Coordinates of C-alpha atoms in Angstrom, one line a residue:
Chain I
M1 CA 257.1 147.8 134.0
N2 CA 259.6 146.3 131.6
K3 CA 258.9 146.6 127.9
I4 CA 257.9 143.3 126.3
Y5 CA 258.8 142.4 122.7
L6 CA 258.0 139.9 120.0
S7 CA 261.2 138.9 118.4
Y8 CA 262.4 135.7 116.6
N9 CA 259.6 134.1 114.6
N10 CA 258.7 131.4 112.1
I11 CA 255.8 130.4 109.9
V12 CA 255.3 126.9 108.6
S13 CA 252.5 127.0 106.1
S14 CA 251.3 126.2 102.5
L15 CA 253.1 129.5 101.5
G16 CA 256.5 128.4 102.8
F17 CA 258.4 127.2 105.9
N18 CA 259.9 130.5 107.1
S19 CA 258.5 134.0 107.7
P20 CA 260.4 135.8 104.9
T21 CA 259.3 133.3 102.2
V22 CA 255.7 133.5 103.4
V23 CA 255.7 137.3 103.5
E24 CA 257.2 137.4 100.0
N25 CA 254.4 135.2 98.7
I26 CA 251.8 137.5 100.3
R27 CA 253.5 140.5 98.6
K28 CA 253.2 138.7 95.3
G29 CA 249.5 137.9 96.0
V30 CA 249.9 134.2 96.1
S31 CA 247.2 132.3 98.0
G32 CA 247.8 129.0 99.8
I33 CA 244.2 128.0 99.4
T34 CA 243.6 125.2 96.8
L35 CA 240.9 122.8 95.9
I36 CA 241.5 119.6 97.9
E37 CA 240.1 116.2 97.0
D38 CA 240.6 113.9 99.9
E39 CA 237.7 111.7 101.1
N40 CA 239.5 111.0 104.3
L41 CA 239.1 114.7 105.2
F42 CA 235.8 115.5 103.6
P43 CA 233.3 113.6 101.3
T44 CA 233.4 116.2 98.5
P45 CA 236.2 118.5 97.2
F46 CA 236.7 121.6 99.3
Y47 CA 238.9 124.7 99.3
A48 CA 241.5 124.8 102.1
S49 CA 245.1 125.8 102.8
V50 CA 246.9 122.5 103.4
I51 CA 250.6 122.1 103.9
N52 CA 252.3 119.6 101.4
S53 CA 252.9 116.4 103.3
N54 CA 256.1 115.6 101.5
L55 CA 257.6 118.9 102.5
I56 CA 256.7 118.3 106.1
K57 CA 258.3 114.8 105.9
E58 CA 261.5 116.2 104.4
A59 CA 261.8 119.1 106.9
F60 CA 261.0 116.8 109.8
E61 CA 263.5 114.1 108.7
S62 CA 266.2 116.6 108.5
L63 CA 265.9 117.2 112.2
G64 CA 267.0 113.6 112.7
S65 CA 264.4 112.3 115.2
N66 CA 263.5 108.6 115.2
D67 CA 260.4 108.8 117.2
D68 CA 256.8 108.8 115.9
Y69 CA 255.1 112.2 115.9
T70 CA 251.8 113.2 114.5
R71 CA 251.4 115.7 111.7
L72 CA 250.6 118.5 114.1
E73 CA 253.5 117.7 116.4
Q74 CA 255.8 117.6 113.4
I75 CA 254.9 121.0 112.1
M76 CA 255.0 122.4 115.6
I77 CA 258.5 121.0 116.1
I78 CA 259.7 122.2 112.7
S79 CA 258.6 125.7 113.4
L80 CA 259.7 126.0 117.0
D81 CA 263.1 124.4 116.2
K82 CA 263.9 127.2 113.9
T83 CA 262.8 130.0 116.2
L84 CA 264.6 128.4 119.2
K85 CA 267.8 127.9 117.3
E86 CA 267.9 131.3 115.8
S87 CA 267.2 133.0 119.1
G88 CA 270.1 131.2 120.9
V89 CA 268.0 131.3 124.1
K90 CA 269.0 128.7 126.7
L91 CA 266.1 126.7 128.2
T92 CA 266.3 127.5 131.9
D93 CA 263.6 127.8 134.5
R94 CA 263.1 131.4 133.4
V95 CA 261.9 130.3 130.0
G96 CA 258.2 129.4 129.5
L97 CA 256.4 127.5 126.8
I98 CA 252.9 128.3 125.6
L99 CA 251.0 126.2 123.1
S100 CA 248.1 127.8 121.4
T101 CA 245.7 125.3 119.8
T102 CA 242.0 124.7 119.6
K103 CA 241.9 121.0 118.8
G104 CA 245.5 119.7 119.0
N105 CA 245.8 116.1 117.9
I106 CA 242.0 115.7 117.5
D107 CA 242.5 113.5 114.4
T108 CA 243.8 110.7 116.6
L109 CA 240.3 110.1 117.9
D110 CA 239.5 108.6 114.4
P111 CA 239.8 104.8 114.8
K112 CA 241.7 104.8 111.4
H113 CA 244.5 107.0 112.8
P114 CA 247.7 105.0 113.6
M115 CA 248.2 106.8 116.9
P116 CA 246.1 105.9 120.0
P117 CA 243.2 108.3 120.9
E118 CA 244.9 109.2 124.2
R119 CA 247.2 111.3 122.0
A120 CA 244.3 113.8 121.7
Y121 CA 244.9 115.1 125.3
L122 CA 246.2 118.6 125.0
G123 CA 248.4 118.2 128.1
T124 CA 250.1 115.3 126.4
L125 CA 250.8 117.4 123.4
G126 CA 252.3 120.1 125.6
H127 CA 254.7 117.5 127.2
I128 CA 255.7 116.1 123.8
V129 CA 256.8 119.5 122.6
K130 CA 258.4 120.3 126.0
N131 CA 260.4 117.0 126.0
Y132 CA 261.5 117.2 122.4
F133 CA 263.2 120.6 123.1
G134 CA 264.1 120.1 126.8
F135 CA 262.1 122.9 128.3
T136 CA 262.4 122.8 132.1
T137 CA 259.2 124.5 132.9
E138 CA 255.7 123.1 132.8
P139 CA 254.0 123.8 129.4
I140 CA 251.0 126.1 129.3
V141 CA 248.4 125.0 126.8
L142 CA 245.9 127.6 125.9
S143 CA 242.7 126.5 124.2
N144 CA 240.4 129.5 123.8
A145 CA 238.8 129.1 120.4
C146 CA 239.9 131.3 117.6
V147 CA 241.4 134.1 119.7
S148 CA 244.0 131.6 121.2
G149 CA 246.9 132.8 119.0
V150 CA 246.6 136.5 120.0
L151 CA 245.6 135.7 123.6
A152 CA 248.7 133.6 123.9
V153 CA 250.8 136.8 123.2
S154 CA 248.8 138.6 126.0
I155 CA 249.3 135.7 128.4
A156 CA 253.0 135.4 127.6
K157 CA 253.3 139.2 128.3
R158 CA 251.4 138.8 131.6
F159 CA 253.5 136.0 132.9
I160 CA 256.7 137.9 132.0
A161 CA 255.3 141.1 133.7
Q162 CA 254.4 139.0 136.8
G163 CA 257.9 137.6 137.0
T164 CA 257.0 134.0 136.3
F165 CA 259.3 134.0 133.2
D166 CA 261.8 136.3 131.5
Q167 CA 261.1 134.8 128.1
V168 CA 258.4 132.7 126.6
F169 CA 258.2 130.7 123.4
I170 CA 254.8 130.4 121.8
I171 CA 253.9 127.7 119.3
A172 CA 250.5 128.0 117.8
S173 CA 249.0 125.4 115.5
D174 CA 246.0 123.4 114.4
V175 CA 245.7 121.0 111.4
V176 CA 242.9 120.5 108.8
S177 CA 241.0 117.5 110.0
N178 CA 237.8 115.6 109.2
F179 CA 236.6 116.6 112.7
I180 CA 236.9 120.4 112.1
L181 CA 235.6 120.3 108.5
S182 CA 232.5 118.3 109.4
G183 CA 231.8 120.6 112.3
F184 CA 232.1 123.9 110.4
N185 CA 230.1 122.4 107.6
S186 CA 227.3 121.4 110.0
F187 CA 227.2 125.1 110.9
Q188 CA 226.9 125.9 107.1
A189 CA 229.9 128.2 107.6
M190 CA 232.1 126.8 104.8
S191 CA 232.5 128.6 101.5
S192 CA 232.4 126.5 98.4
L193 CA 234.9 128.9 96.8
P194 CA 238.1 130.6 98.1
C195 CA 237.0 132.9 100.9
K196 CA 236.3 136.7 100.4
P197 CA 236.6 138.5 103.7
Y198 CA 234.4 141.7 104.0
C199 CA 233.3 141.3 100.3
K200 CA 229.7 141.6 99.1
Q201 CA 230.1 138.1 97.5
R202 CA 231.5 136.4 100.7
S203 CA 230.0 133.1 101.4
G204 CA 231.9 131.7 104.4
I205 CA 235.2 130.4 105.6
N206 CA 238.0 128.1 104.3
I207 CA 239.9 126.1 106.9
G208 CA 243.7 126.2 106.9
E209 CA 246.6 124.8 108.8
V210 CA 249.9 126.4 110.0
A211 CA 252.4 126.1 112.8
V212 CA 253.8 129.5 113.9
S213 CA 256.2 130.3 116.7
V214 CA 257.6 133.5 118.3
L215 CA 259.9 134.5 121.1
V216 CA 258.3 136.9 123.6
S217 CA 260.9 138.6 125.6
K218 CA 261.8 141.5 127.8
D219 CA 265.4 141.4 126.5
H220 CA 266.0 144.4 124.4
D221 CA 269.4 143.1 123.3
N222 CA 268.2 140.0 121.4
L223 CA 265.7 141.4 118.9
V224 CA 265.3 140.7 115.2
P225 CA 264.9 143.7 112.8
E226 CA 261.1 143.1 112.5
A227 CA 260.7 143.0 116.3
V228 CA 257.7 144.8 117.8
E229 CA 256.9 146.0 121.3
V230 CA 253.6 144.7 122.8
L231 CA 252.1 148.0 123.9
G232 CA 248.7 146.9 125.2
E233 CA 246.3 144.0 125.0
A234 CA 242.9 143.0 126.3
S235 CA 240.3 140.3 125.9
C236 CA 236.6 140.9 126.5
N237 CA 233.7 138.5 126.2
D238 CA 230.5 139.5 124.3
A239 CA 228.3 138.1 127.1
N240 CA 225.8 137.5 124.3
H241 CA 225.9 134.2 122.5
I242 CA 228.1 131.1 122.4
S243 CA 228.2 130.6 118.6
G244 CA 227.4 134.0 117.1
P245 CA 229.1 137.3 117.5
S246 CA 227.4 140.2 119.3
R247 CA 225.4 142.4 116.8
T248 CA 226.9 145.5 118.4
G249 CA 230.4 144.1 118.5
E250 CA 230.4 144.8 122.2
G251 CA 233.3 142.4 123.2
L252 CA 235.5 143.5 120.4
Y253 CA 234.8 147.2 121.0
R254 CA 235.7 146.8 124.7
S255 CA 238.8 144.7 123.9
I256 CA 240.2 147.4 121.5
Q257 CA 239.3 150.2 123.9
S258 CA 241.0 148.5 126.7
A259 CA 244.1 147.6 124.7
F260 CA 244.4 151.3 123.6
K261 CA 244.1 152.4 127.2
E262 CA 247.0 150.2 128.3
A263 CA 249.0 151.2 125.2
K264 CA 248.3 154.9 125.8
V265 CA 247.3 155.3 122.2
G266 CA 244.1 156.2 120.3
P267 CA 242.5 155.4 116.9
Q268 CA 244.5 158.2 115.3
D269 CA 247.8 156.4 116.1
M270 CA 246.9 153.2 114.2
D271 CA 248.6 152.8 110.9
Y272 CA 247.2 149.4 110.1
I273 CA 244.6 146.9 111.4
S274 CA 245.2 143.2 111.0
A275 CA 241.6 142.1 111.5
H276 CA 240.0 138.7 111.9
G277 CA 237.8 138.7 108.8
T278 CA 236.7 135.1 108.5
A279 CA 234.4 135.9 105.6
T280 CA 231.2 134.7 107.4
T281 CA 228.3 137.2 107.1
F282 CA 228.0 137.8 110.8
N283 CA 231.6 138.0 111.8
D284 CA 232.7 140.5 109.2
E285 CA 229.6 142.7 109.8
M286 CA 230.2 142.6 113.6
E287 CA 233.8 143.8 113.1
A288 CA 232.8 146.6 110.9
I289 CA 230.3 147.8 113.5
A290 CA 232.9 147.6 116.4
L291 CA 235.6 149.4 114.3
N292 CA 233.2 152.2 113.4
R293 CA 232.1 152.6 117.1
L294 CA 235.8 153.3 117.8
G295 CA 236.4 155.7 114.9
L296 CA 238.7 153.1 113.2
D297 CA 236.8 153.1 109.9
T298 CA 239.5 154.9 107.9
V299 CA 242.6 152.9 109.1
P300 CA 243.9 150.5 106.4
L301 CA 242.8 147.0 107.2
N302 CA 243.1 143.5 105.9
S303 CA 242.2 140.0 106.6
L304 CA 244.8 137.4 105.8
K305 CA 242.3 134.6 105.6
G306 CA 242.3 134.9 101.8
Y307 CA 246.0 133.6 101.9
F308 CA 245.8 130.9 104.6
G309 CA 242.1 130.3 105.3
H310 CA 241.1 130.2 108.9
T311 CA 243.9 128.5 110.8
L312 CA 242.0 128.5 114.1
G313 CA 244.5 128.3 117.1
G314 CA 247.3 129.4 114.8
S315 CA 245.6 132.3 113.1
G316 CA 246.0 135.1 115.7
L317 CA 249.7 134.5 116.0
L318 CA 250.2 133.9 112.3
E319 CA 248.6 137.3 111.5
T320 CA 250.5 139.0 114.2
I321 CA 253.8 137.8 112.8
I322 CA 252.8 139.0 109.3
G323 CA 251.9 142.3 110.9
M324 CA 255.5 142.5 112.3
H325 CA 256.9 142.0 108.8
S326 CA 254.4 144.5 107.4
L327 CA 255.7 147.2 109.7
Y328 CA 259.4 146.2 109.0
H329 CA 258.9 146.3 105.2
S330 CA 256.7 149.4 105.4
T331 CA 254.1 147.6 103.3
L332 CA 250.3 147.2 103.5
Y333 CA 249.4 143.9 102.0
S334 CA 246.3 143.5 99.9
S335 CA 243.3 141.8 101.6
L336 CA 243.0 138.9 99.1
G337 CA 239.6 138.0 97.9
F338 CA 238.0 141.4 98.5
T339 CA 236.4 143.3 95.6
E340 CA 233.3 145.1 96.8
L341 CA 232.5 146.3 100.3
G342 CA 229.8 143.9 101.8
V343 CA 229.4 145.2 105.3
S344 CA 226.9 147.9 106.4
Q345 CA 229.6 150.3 107.9
P346 CA 232.5 151.8 106.1
I347 CA 235.9 150.2 106.6
N348 CA 239.2 150.8 104.7
V349 CA 240.0 147.4 103.2
I350 CA 243.4 147.3 101.5
T351 CA 242.8 146.4 97.8
E352 CA 246.4 146.8 96.6
T353 CA 249.7 146.1 98.2
T354 CA 251.2 149.5 98.8
T355 CA 254.3 151.0 100.5
K356 CA 253.7 153.2 103.5
N357 CA 255.7 154.1 106.6
L358 CA 254.1 152.1 109.5
D359 CA 254.8 152.4 113.2
Y360 CA 251.7 151.0 115.0
F361 CA 249.3 148.2 114.3
L362 CA 246.3 146.7 115.9
K363 CA 245.6 142.9 115.8
T364 CA 242.1 141.6 116.6
A365 CA 240.4 138.2 116.7
S366 CA 237.0 136.9 117.8
G367 CA 235.7 133.4 118.3
F368 CA 233.2 130.9 119.6
G369 CA 232.2 131.3 123.2
G370 CA 231.9 135.1 122.6
C371 CA 235.6 135.8 123.1
N372 CA 237.5 138.7 121.5
T373 CA 241.1 139.8 121.8
A374 CA 242.9 142.9 120.7
A375 CA 246.6 143.8 120.9
V376 CA 248.5 146.9 119.9
F377 CA 252.1 146.6 118.6
K378 CA 254.8 149.2 117.9
K379 CA 257.8 148.9 115.6
V380 CA 261.0 148.8 117.5
Q381 CA 263.5 150.0 114.9
S382 CA 262.8 153.2 113.0
Chain N
M1 CA 247.1 147.5 144.7
K2 CA 249.5 145.4 146.8
V3 CA 249.7 141.7 145.9
E4 CA 249.9 140.6 149.5
Q5 CA 246.5 142.1 150.1
L6 CA 244.8 139.7 147.7
K7 CA 242.4 137.2 149.3
I8 CA 240.4 134.1 148.4
K9 CA 236.9 135.4 149.1
E10 CA 235.0 132.1 148.6
Y11 CA 235.5 128.7 147.0
C12 CA 233.2 126.0 145.7
S13 CA 233.6 122.4 144.6
I14 CA 231.5 119.7 142.9
F15 CA 233.0 116.3 143.3
N16 CA 232.0 112.8 144.3
N17 CA 228.3 113.7 144.0
K18 CA 228.7 116.5 146.6
V19 CA 228.4 120.3 146.2
M20 CA 230.5 122.2 148.7
L21 CA 230.5 126.0 149.3
N22 CA 233.5 126.9 151.4
E23 CA 233.5 124.3 154.1
Q24 CA 229.8 123.7 153.9
L25 CA 228.0 120.8 152.2
I26 CA 225.1 122.3 150.3
F27 CA 224.0 119.3 148.2
E28 CA 224.7 115.6 148.1
N29 CA 223.1 112.7 146.2
Q30 CA 225.0 109.4 146.0
E31 CA 222.3 107.4 144.2
T32 CA 222.8 108.9 140.7
D33 CA 225.2 109.2 137.8
F34 CA 226.7 112.6 136.8
S35 CA 224.0 113.5 134.4
S36 CA 221.1 113.1 136.9
F37 CA 223.2 114.4 139.8
I38 CA 224.0 117.7 138.1
K39 CA 220.3 118.3 137.2
L40 CA 219.3 117.6 140.8
A41 CA 221.9 120.0 142.0
Y42 CA 220.6 122.6 139.6
K43 CA 217.1 122.3 141.0
K44 CA 218.2 122.2 144.6
L45 CA 220.3 125.4 144.1
D46 CA 217.4 127.4 142.6
T47 CA 219.4 128.1 139.5
N48 CA 216.5 128.9 137.2
Y49 CA 218.2 129.1 133.8
P50 CA 216.6 126.8 131.2
K51 CA 219.5 127.1 128.8
F52 CA 221.4 124.9 131.3
F53 CA 219.8 121.8 129.9
K54 CA 221.2 122.5 126.4
M55 CA 224.8 122.6 127.7
D56 CA 227.3 119.8 127.5
D57 CA 228.6 118.2 130.7
L58 CA 231.7 120.4 131.0
S59 CA 229.6 123.6 130.7
K60 CA 227.0 122.3 133.1
L61 CA 229.7 121.6 135.7
G62 CA 231.5 124.9 135.3
F63 CA 228.3 126.9 135.0
L64 CA 226.8 125.5 138.2
A65 CA 230.0 125.9 140.2
A66 CA 230.4 129.5 139.0
D67 CA 226.7 130.3 139.6
I68 CA 227.1 129.4 143.3
L69 CA 229.9 131.9 143.7
L70 CA 228.7 134.6 141.3
K71 CA 224.9 134.7 141.9
P72 CA 225.1 136.8 145.1
I73 CA 227.5 139.3 143.3
S74 CA 225.6 139.6 140.0
S75 CA 222.2 140.1 141.7
D76 CA 223.8 143.1 143.6
S77 CA 224.3 145.8 141.0
E78 CA 226.4 147.9 143.4
R79 CA 229.2 145.4 143.2
P80 CA 232.1 145.5 140.7
K81 CA 231.4 143.4 137.7
N82 CA 234.8 143.1 136.1
I83 CA 235.3 139.5 137.2
A84 CA 237.8 137.7 134.9
L85 CA 237.5 133.9 134.4
A86 CA 240.7 131.8 134.4
F87 CA 239.8 128.1 134.2
S88 CA 241.8 125.0 133.6
N89 CA 241.5 121.2 133.2
S90 CA 243.2 118.2 131.7
A91 CA 240.6 116.8 129.3
S92 CA 239.7 120.0 127.5
S93 CA 236.3 119.3 125.8
L94 CA 237.2 115.7 125.0
E95 CA 234.0 114.1 126.3
T96 CA 232.0 116.2 123.7
D97 CA 234.8 115.8 121.1
R98 CA 234.2 112.0 121.3
K99 CA 230.4 112.6 120.7
H100 CA 231.2 114.7 117.6
Q101 CA 233.7 112.1 116.4
N102 CA 231.1 109.3 116.8
S103 CA 228.7 111.2 114.6
I104 CA 231.2 111.4 111.7
V105 CA 233.0 108.1 111.9
D106 CA 230.6 106.1 109.8
K107 CA 230.0 107.5 106.3
E108 CA 226.7 105.6 106.1
N109 CA 225.5 107.0 109.4
Y110 CA 226.9 110.6 109.2
F111 CA 225.1 113.1 111.4
P112 CA 227.4 115.9 112.7
S113 CA 225.3 118.5 114.7
P114 CA 226.1 122.1 115.3
A115 CA 224.5 121.8 118.7
I116 CA 227.2 119.3 119.7
F117 CA 230.1 120.8 117.6
V118 CA 229.9 124.2 119.3
Y119 CA 230.7 122.5 122.7
T120 CA 234.0 121.0 121.3
L121 CA 235.9 124.0 122.7
P122 CA 236.5 124.2 126.5
N123 CA 236.0 128.0 126.6
I124 CA 232.4 127.7 125.6
C125 CA 231.8 127.1 129.3
L126 CA 233.3 130.5 130.0
G127 CA 231.0 132.0 127.4
E128 CA 228.0 130.4 129.1
I129 CA 229.0 131.9 132.5
S130 CA 229.7 135.3 130.9
I131 CA 226.2 135.4 129.3
R132 CA 224.5 134.4 132.5
H133 CA 226.3 137.0 134.7
K134 CA 226.8 139.7 132.0
L135 CA 230.6 139.5 132.3
Y136 CA 232.3 141.5 129.6
S137 CA 235.6 140.3 131.0
E138 CA 238.9 138.4 130.4
N139 CA 238.4 134.7 129.6
S140 CA 241.2 132.2 129.4
F141 CA 241.1 128.4 129.4
F142 CA 244.3 126.5 130.1
I143 CA 245.0 122.8 129.8
F144 CA 247.4 121.2 132.2
N145 CA 248.0 117.5 133.0
H146 CA 247.4 118.3 136.7
F147 CA 245.9 121.2 138.7
N148 CA 248.6 123.9 138.6
A149 CA 248.2 126.3 141.5
G150 CA 251.4 128.2 140.7
Y151 CA 250.3 129.4 137.2
L152 CA 246.8 130.2 138.3
Y153 CA 248.2 132.2 141.2
D154 CA 250.5 134.2 139.0
Y155 CA 247.9 134.8 136.4
A156 CA 245.2 136.0 138.7
T157 CA 247.6 138.2 140.6
C158 CA 248.7 139.8 137.4
L159 CA 245.2 140.4 136.1
I160 CA 244.2 142.3 139.3
K161 CA 247.6 144.0 139.8
T162 CA 247.5 145.5 136.2
G163 CA 243.9 146.6 136.6
K164 CA 242.6 144.1 133.9
A165 CA 240.1 142.7 136.5
D166 CA 238.7 143.6 139.9
E167 CA 238.3 139.9 140.9
V168 CA 239.2 136.6 139.2
L169 CA 237.2 133.4 139.3
C170 CA 239.9 130.7 139.0
G171 CA 240.0 127.0 139.1
W172 CA 239.7 123.5 137.6
I173 CA 236.7 122.2 135.7
N174 CA 237.2 118.7 134.3
R175 CA 234.9 116.2 132.6
D176 CA 236.3 113.0 131.2
A177 CA 235.0 109.5 130.4
D178 CA 234.2 108.3 133.9
D179 CA 235.2 111.3 135.9
Y180 CA 234.3 114.8 136.8
E181 CA 235.7 117.5 139.1
A182 CA 235.0 121.1 139.7
F183 CA 236.9 123.5 142.0
L184 CA 236.5 127.2 141.7
Y185 CA 237.7 130.0 143.9
L186 CA 237.2 133.8 143.8
V187 CA 240.3 136.0 144.1
S188 CA 239.5 139.4 145.5
T189 CA 240.7 142.2 147.6
E190 CA 238.2 141.0 150.2
G191 CA 238.0 137.8 152.2
S192 CA 239.7 136.0 155.0
I193 CA 241.8 133.4 153.3
A194 CA 245.3 134.5 152.0
H195 CA 245.7 134.2 148.3
N196 CA 248.9 132.2 147.8
K197 CA 250.0 129.0 146.2
E198 CA 249.9 126.9 149.4
E199 CA 246.4 128.0 150.4
I200 CA 245.1 127.2 146.9
I201 CA 246.6 123.7 147.0
K202 CA 245.2 123.2 150.5
L203 CA 241.7 124.1 149.4
Y204 CA 242.0 122.1 146.2
T205 CA 243.1 118.9 148.0
R206 CA 240.7 119.3 150.9
K207 CA 237.6 119.3 148.7

């Protein structure tokens, strides 16, 4: 089977509008999470990672489009435009488009939104992005809760392996909305302070928004310096509960085991784990249990939620892209918000940004519906 | 594993107040709306799973269609259990999304509920099926404007060919304002119907 790579990439976020700027901010320990006071989003002030609307407007206007696009569509287009142009890939019937999102344009269901509620159909969103860029293939929208961003990489790899496409562009995004904030708040899952993944003092999640894009390709000749090979990936359900993770971490355990098997690697090969770490009591505990069952307790690990909050359908791909840059810069980035271990099993949370040669990393994610995904990546350039 | 050996073992549809298993009508009731119809079908099919009544419409629809195809397999412990789920639709979880939206639209009458919010993701339906049949397997939920046999064919073939699944339960489960439609088929190494795009379209349009 051909090797499959992640190559050109972009991040549009509260920490910048391109991957190098965002990664540099992470290195400096800057968080995109701030206190937001906006009654249209939530009745009381809340911590979230929200992209500056003026910067979105400026970046979108520079693309010169006269049509009306929602906030989500604009950030998706800004991100994918950069990745697409830099890659130089021509959009033929061999090039696929995958959108990863949990809720898409869900804010258009609000009667106060200027766009009609029909805009909330995810297939419509897929076609808006397709038509903007002129993709010739039917868009694939993946909506699989909080694992969508990593699962999209698996799915792109599988469609390439199957011969459906030679190259796939993934665009992954969700926006901060009244819909999402009210829902997570009804679960009492939101933290009243900036989130603290794996920490003793953690008290829940912050919501965030990003648009991130990547080129998945089997073309070894069109790779960026930070490119990685997708060595193995798998997704396993907990078969346990729809809104809470398995107490034994069963689905995550099986996902990692299965991804390792395909990648022909073991726990001893992993240099870094980019974990999910939402900072809820149950999620972080479940991850610690699953990682211990696999003998991964000593591998340096971080959650990037302290920088971006939980960016839902964007998070898995966002964190994968940061992982690519982590390998490229030979740097382990600090798990922001963590001070004291607050899970029952030992894990090696990165407390200070440090330099270290890195070749392999594991990305994991878990979400509602009992879904879990794991993927193993290897640095291409030594 | 040779791709040309893959088969469609069985298929099921719930549509127009009828439940079909392969070519056979197994339940029909034209007198009721969706909400009563799906409960009557549940009883008629001896489903016996009280959690069913807590589910939203999309999950009820997907759960029942899947149960018809998977019950004989999951009650037989000798059979392989690595059955992946690859579902698709056009309306995602919009019918439940609208309910959640209605609960937050009025600041004076604000009552978001976690029991509703959890169903504002289409893959919750896959979680419900996985719990019922103890499937620790691959789950993916795709959204297309229309049923897309080509993508489902390629995806299921790849999952089996690469050993990620022994069988794949594929199809279309849609619930929108005035409309519902379920069509599921089990891709396997056994069966009498060839697994190819043309057959999938034929079975989908025949329902």
